[in-house]
Amino acid sequence: MFRLALRTLRFRKGGFAASFIALFFGAAIVMACGGLMETGIRDAVPPQRLAGTPLVVASSQSYLERARVDAALTARIAAVPGVAKAVPDVTFPLSPLRDGAPVAGGEVSGHAWASAELTPYSLKEGTAPTGDGTVVLDEGVAAATGQGVGGTLDVAVGGKKQAFRVTGVASAASDNRAAFFTDADATRLHGKSGKVDAIAVLPSDGTSVADLQERLTAVIGDSELAVLAGDDRGRAEADGAVGGGDDLIALSAVFGGLAVMVAMFVVAGTLGLSVQQRHREMALLRAIGSTPGQLRRMILGETIVVAVLATALAYPLNLVLGEWLLEQLATAGVTSEAIAFRQGFIPVAAGVGISLLSATIAAFVAGRGAALTRPTEALAEASLQVKWFSWVRLTFALICLAGGTALSIVTALVMSGPVAASTAGPTAMLWASGLALLSPGITRVIIAVLRWPVRAVTGLSGYLAVMNSDARRVRVAGAITPVMLATGLATALIYLQTTSAGGGSGFADDLTADAAVTSQTGGVPLDLVSRIEGREGVGAVSALVDSTAVFRSGEDDDDSATALGVNGEGVQGTLGISPTSGSFADLTGSTVALTTDRAGALGYALGDNVQLRMGDGANVDARLVALYAGSGEETLLLPADLVAKHTTTGLASQILVGASEGTSEAALLTALRGLTSSDQDLRVGDRASLVSSGGGGGGEQTGAWVNYLLVGMILAYTVISLVNTLVIATGERRREFALQRLIGATHGQILRMVGVEAVLISLGGILLGALVSAMTLVPFAYAVYDSPWPSGPLWIYLAVIGGASGLTLLSTVLSTTYVLRTPPVEAAATIG
């Protein structure tokens, strides 16, 4: 029977092509998500600038900001037997300027010339920097800035413009976009006295790297530091690279799980429909003596051949897709750009296994009915399938619906805030699965409800369409299911994001500032606040320094929050937050303000010391001086200079300015632009641009973009399955259309009939999709802000149902037009 299965592939190209497409894209998406998860688990960061040194001493912890190393440790490391040289390394961001504007190509990293050998770099022309105000450029930076030996390079570093004379141009095996200064200039520009970012270790000749790594670990004796080797060395180069794969693991797990469910659903539906349309063929084989077992083996053989071919060809696509997704996620800030894509055997095996398992189960279930049906019954049922109910089917449907209901209740009553979104994907898929299993029965009800309106509007074509759909309701249900899946998932997943964004009470909702000063090169110096204060028309000023902090109280150190550095005197006039007790004016030195909810949950009262771990890993005890409400319990306010001291750049993301009483916004903007006109790097924005930027909550836009990207990928696969299914279903009716034409029906009449059928299918799918999305969104909206209505524009839903209806109609009409090209006598003679 296996040889027979191979031969049948030649004569069932359409059905097998549809199955191949579903398996091919499903396997590629599942393998790519698995690759992203393995990438997060391995957290591999291949070294670039530190590739020339076998060992690097750096922080062992994962922090948002760069954690530094005590510079005095360099001498201790150099004294360890087997160490030829210990080289301290500092890194600081800078932006090359041309005519006062940033040079295209992005940020450049600055270092001391002593660390150039760690790549290694070699001078291509000129000399090393030998005095204050001199620099050696990477050849890529030199080309981008147009500055060679003897030229003057303007840079923005530390929020200030400075000029350096170029003494040399260096080259390396890879372009790291670096600039090298004298040790004194590098220390000054780094701005972290007594600290370095890492210490590179060069072993002496004949020394084992592994043995030296063990000796150094013993000598250092600090759990906060690690001696890095191999790919781990790259972690010392990139901010946030250590443990940067955690978010990637969580994201790939959520969307990978959803992709697996969708892939299994689509593959099972496509293969099931492909096998169902061959009932007449199966019946004839049974009539000439084939046993049920032989038919099942033939169907399984055909399916395995197609599945193996599809998954094998999906492997190259999955590599491209996985690397592209990682690049997009890194660009959006979800993970470090330094993390390298890694995919081993397990994700590939998982993708292949899921695809083969889905295909095999679908083929077995679909083939079982055809194989066990009596030949005479099968011949009659082949043209008009009416049997669909079984107790097994009903049992699984009830399990899915019960599971979906349980998740809906848990979401609404147990969970709160955006975390409730974690149950959304499973809820939608369980409801979709349960409704799909019962869809033939539900379809009968839908047709009965729509029968008279459709016939009244569309006349004879509608009459034929309704009669056809009622008689073929099992096959129509198979076409309704992908429409339900596409509209239900699209509506649920997109509105989950808009509701989550709309339900959070962020700072952008409360802002009272009228203007903001930002920088083109990454940050604004804190001393600009004092320059703005007291100017005519200025009522309040506050810097915004974004970072994170972890509450160190108790045994759980995972209680993290957003740390927002502000100027206490200007908080009320810019952020629009009022204290419920205490005073924001006391936010100086080591102090903190918390929301009332967070303070109550942690047991803090005014005057208590709040133990924090800052973004760079440093421990700070801050006195609680104010409580406030309305800005989210995950945010705490600290003095701007305190937060800046524990960030990588030491700069503010922006400075908010509120107008004084009687000063118009236009007058304020004019005054601020006059103040900053001498610095082309600074930009002054009005309130509209300020609110659109979200104040201190820019991460929400990044998260939304990432979610839309991954959801769009899954929905694109769902749309492919929708078109796939409709084309198969239409191609199956070749003989039916031929008989209608032989008794006098015209092309136009048939096309109008299938057009009305497509409308019925669309309406049925939209109604069931609305139920799926409602059972997902209503509990989520209730969990987010105690309302049954999700937030988001209506046009999104209209676009979803309009797109699904258009695809359904277009796929049906075009495939019918193609089928009608075959002469009716020839088509009627074919075996369906």
PDB file of C-alpha atoms in Angstrom, residues 4 87 105 267 306 337 532 691 718 733:
ATOM      1  CA  LEU A   4       0.274   2.761  -4.050  1.00  0.00           C
ATOM      2  CA  VAL A  87      44.400  45.290  30.728  1.00  0.00           C
ATOM      3  CA  GLY A 105      25.558  55.071  11.212  1.00  0.00           C
ATOM      4  CA  VAL A 267      -2.591  20.960   9.593  1.00  0.00           C
ATOM      5  CA  VAL A 306       4.236  14.818   2.137  1.00  0.00           C
ATOM      6  CA  GLU A 337      21.750  42.950  19.803  1.00  0.00           C
ATOM      7  CA  ILE A 532      16.342  76.207  32.589  1.00  0.00           C
ATOM      8  CA  VAL A 691       2.371  63.025  24.992  1.00  0.00           C
ATOM      9  CA  THR A 718      -3.785  31.324   9.543  1.00  0.00           C
ATOM     10  CA  ARG A 733     -17.002  20.356  -6.462  1.00  0.00           C
TER      11      ARG A 733
END
